[in-house]
XYZ file of C-alpha atoms in Angstrom:
260
model
C 0.000 0.000 0.000
C 1.403 3.364 -0.972
C 1.269 6.359 1.285
C -1.060 8.262 -1.019
C -3.863 5.775 -0.359
C -4.255 7.578 2.977
C -6.157 10.475 1.398
C -9.879 9.929 1.773
C -12.705 12.312 0.948
C -10.522 15.419 0.934
C -9.413 14.720 -2.626
C -12.504 15.480 -4.700
C -13.115 14.833 -8.378
C -10.876 17.220 -10.268
C -13.797 18.612 -12.194
C -15.272 19.894 -8.944
C -12.253 21.954 -8.023
C -9.992 22.464 -10.983
C -9.846 22.640 -14.734
C -7.046 21.693 -17.116
C -4.856 24.125 -19.011
C -3.743 23.439 -22.595
C -0.415 22.055 -21.332
C -2.199 19.566 -19.075
C -1.595 21.470 -15.840
C -4.376 21.862 -13.338
C -5.963 25.300 -13.084
C -7.629 26.723 -9.989
C -11.061 27.975 -11.083
C -10.460 31.057 -8.946
C -7.642 32.096 -11.276
C -9.982 31.956 -14.244
C -12.350 34.602 -12.936
C -10.125 36.418 -10.466
C -9.473 35.480 -6.847
C -12.880 36.186 -5.397
C -14.675 34.986 -2.314
C -13.925 34.894 1.357
C -10.616 33.603 2.762
C -12.113 30.256 3.803
C -13.352 29.595 0.267
C -9.956 30.487 -1.210
C -8.262 28.196 1.309
C -10.622 25.371 0.383
C -10.058 25.780 -3.360
C -6.263 25.873 -3.061
C -6.272 22.931 -0.640
C -8.303 20.874 -3.104
C -5.948 21.851 -5.902
C -2.949 20.934 -3.751
C -4.587 17.592 -3.011
C -5.065 16.975 -6.731
C -1.372 17.635 -7.412
C -0.508 15.371 -4.485
C -2.533 12.578 -6.074
C -0.617 13.115 -9.302
C 2.682 12.848 -7.449
C 3.710 16.482 -7.987
C 4.708 17.386 -4.441
C 6.423 20.657 -5.300
C 3.347 22.277 -6.821
C 1.156 20.681 -4.142
C 3.204 22.514 -1.493
C 2.883 25.795 -3.392
C -0.901 25.489 -3.498
C -1.092 24.535 0.167
C 1.016 27.539 1.152
C -1.405 29.803 -0.716
C -4.295 28.094 1.114
C -2.657 28.497 4.525
C -1.888 32.149 3.814
C -5.534 32.763 2.902
C -6.875 31.112 6.068
C -4.371 29.721 8.624
C -7.273 28.281 10.647
C -8.491 25.977 7.882
C -7.764 22.524 9.311
C -7.766 20.446 6.074
C -4.837 22.389 4.641
C -2.666 21.364 7.582
C -3.721 17.730 7.153
C -2.738 17.909 3.490
C 0.599 19.438 4.453
C 1.060 16.411 6.691
C 0.386 13.993 3.841
C 2.752 15.778 1.471
C 5.524 15.933 4.054
C 4.855 12.274 4.832
C 5.371 11.443 1.151
C 8.592 13.475 1.185
C 9.712 11.625 4.344
C 9.871 14.874 6.320
C 8.463 13.209 9.410
C 8.912 16.083 11.868
C 7.140 18.525 9.575
C 4.410 15.976 8.855
C 3.757 15.380 12.538
C 3.584 19.087 13.340
C 1.140 19.600 10.474
C -1.148 16.792 11.609
C -1.042 17.999 15.204
C -2.021 21.504 14.091
C -4.883 20.096 12.029
C -6.164 18.128 15.006
C -5.932 21.193 17.273
C -8.184 23.029 14.849
C -10.620 20.181 14.211
C -10.140 17.306 16.692
C -13.134 15.248 15.524
C -12.618 15.513 11.767
C -12.738 12.010 10.303
C -10.283 12.546 7.446
C -7.719 14.248 9.656
C -7.858 11.509 12.279
C -7.574 8.846 9.574
C -4.582 10.528 7.947
C -2.779 11.027 11.253
C -3.441 7.400 12.142
C -1.916 6.351 8.837
C 1.132 8.497 9.552
C 1.587 6.901 12.964
C 1.274 3.433 11.460
C 3.992 4.204 8.918
C 6.314 5.599 11.558
C 6.269 2.383 13.606
C 3.641 3.549 16.088
C 1.031 1.077 14.962
C -0.614 0.647 18.343
C -1.055 4.406 18.715
C -2.600 4.653 15.258
C -5.663 2.558 16.103
C -7.296 5.128 18.381
C -7.183 7.731 15.603
C -8.817 5.376 13.101
C -11.540 4.654 15.656
C -11.938 8.367 16.371
C -12.488 8.932 12.651
C -15.140 6.219 12.560
C -16.997 7.717 15.518
C -17.716 10.865 13.536
C -21.206 10.312 12.027
C -20.357 12.688 9.162
C -17.250 10.730 8.126
C -17.929 9.456 4.617
C -15.632 6.412 4.405
C -15.471 4.576 7.757
C -14.634 1.273 6.017
C -11.293 2.730 4.937
C -10.383 3.438 8.544
C -11.427 -0.064 9.595
C -9.247 -1.449 6.804
C -6.327 0.749 7.810
C -6.731 -0.361 11.436
C -6.622 -3.962 10.222
C -3.475 -3.398 8.193
C -1.749 -1.690 11.105
C -2.829 -4.479 13.466
C -1.221 -7.018 11.121
C 2.047 -5.106 11.375
C 2.127 -5.946 15.075
C 1.040 -9.572 14.421
C -2.329 -8.892 16.064
C -4.299 -11.129 13.715
C -7.366 -11.335 15.963
C -8.008 -7.589 15.928
C -7.058 -7.336 12.260
C -9.626 -9.964 11.345
C -12.368 -8.102 13.205
C -11.451 -4.785 11.591
C -11.524 -6.295 8.095
C -14.895 -7.913 8.781
C -16.320 -4.586 9.943
C -14.958 -2.872 6.835
C -16.614 -5.424 4.566
C -19.931 -5.158 6.372
C -19.940 -1.449 5.494
C -18.406 -1.804 2.007
C -18.371 -5.344 0.553
C -16.128 -4.174 -2.302
C -13.294 -2.789 -0.149
C -10.284 -4.354 -1.956
C -7.620 -4.330 0.760
C -9.991 -5.823 3.344
C -11.017 -8.585 0.918
C -7.453 -9.556 0.141
C -6.123 -9.410 3.680
C -9.065 -11.312 5.129
C -8.459 -13.839 2.356
C -4.906 -14.294 3.644
C -6.198 -14.754 7.178
C -8.759 -17.375 6.083
C -6.053 -19.204 4.123
C -3.802 -19.329 7.175
C -6.755 -20.569 9.236
C -7.296 -23.412 6.754
C -10.695 -22.071 5.619
C -10.092 -22.471 1.888
C -13.686 -22.005 0.770
C -13.958 -18.558 2.380
C -10.435 -17.649 1.263
C -11.341 -18.554 -2.318
C -14.509 -16.427 -2.246
C -12.650 -13.424 -0.874
C -9.750 -13.465 -3.323
C -12.075 -14.236 -6.237
C -14.137 -11.154 -5.336
C -10.953 -9.085 -5.163
C -9.800 -10.282 -8.590
C -13.155 -9.360 -10.121
C -13.008 -5.800 -8.796
C -9.684 -4.849 -10.349
C -6.853 -6.332 -12.410
C -5.353 -9.128 -10.288
C -2.139 -8.267 -8.476
C 0.819 -10.584 -8.050
C -0.210 -10.971 -4.415
C -3.817 -11.906 -5.229
C -2.816 -14.347 -7.991
C -0.321 -16.027 -5.677
C -2.908 -16.381 -2.930
C -5.501 -17.748 -5.387
C -2.952 -20.222 -6.777
C -2.096 -21.547 -3.325
C -5.769 -21.852 -2.398
C -6.457 -23.967 -5.487
C -3.388 -26.047 -4.736
C -4.678 -26.755 -1.219
C -8.078 -27.699 -2.677
C -6.470 -30.048 -5.190
C -7.759 -28.074 -8.185
C -4.767 -28.486 -10.507
C -6.355 -26.907 -13.597
C -7.254 -23.741 -11.685
C -3.835 -23.728 -10.007
C -2.110 -23.882 -13.398
C -4.323 -21.104 -14.745
C -3.234 -18.776 -11.933
C 0.397 -19.851 -12.427
C 0.169 -18.897 -16.102
C -1.325 -15.507 -15.239
C 1.368 -14.856 -12.655
C 4.108 -15.717 -15.163
C 2.552 -13.607 -17.913
C 1.652 -10.540 -15.815
C 4.346 -10.432 -13.132
C 7.435 -12.410 -14.225
C 9.759 -10.285 -12.058
C 7.631 -10.467 -8.902
C 8.747 -12.164 -5.667
C 5.582 -14.263 -5.923
C 6.627 -15.694 -9.296
C 10.122 -16.335 -7.960
C 8.554 -18.296 -5.073
C 6.502 -20.303 -7.581
C 9.628 -21.199 -9.528
C 11.304 -22.381 -6.340
C 8.218 -24.354 -5.332
C 8.024 -22.368 -2.098
C 4.268 -22.355 -1.569
C 4.131 -21.595 2.181
């Protein structure tokens, strides 16, 4: 999972916040008609534009837009959360932490901010501390994507080998959003390790129908079919793994016959 998956509802559809210039760059709609509106609205527009550049991987321009947003309205909490995500991507951990802390001071119950700070803590080896921020996000009734925070809590629990809690978090995520990919795949791994091949097969099959199969999902599906004695299906997944991901660690494990 890449860091940028941590952004939730803050990053809106680009059409809602920005247009495209002839050279392909994003354009703040405020610059098209003159910078009008109150400071909070300007901060929101530039934060959304910064988030869009962040999603594209252009951290330099993202920072420029966020600085404009913060200058317009220093009390706008989402801009500080976005600063945190950009600094997190740039591995500027001290700056990221200060940005998240400022965002939480301004808006302590905001679901997206709590989720993003939790993700930061998880990626800075404070997995246990991260869980309370994911749960705080979920407690906000206005938070639009609680299943993402349950999934993130599950992933961070796995990092500390807490499979019991991880399993429960993934189950809660899938009750809210049955198509949540990461929860499907990770719960599939857990069911495989528990010896529940039927459930594991259903979970990874659902994952592979939602998006192009990954090396990880093909490898899990292959091993499930192997355990079930379905050699034709096993070979089909082996062929896909070889064709799609010949350089992957999963294909290297297949070549060595290292199935577990």
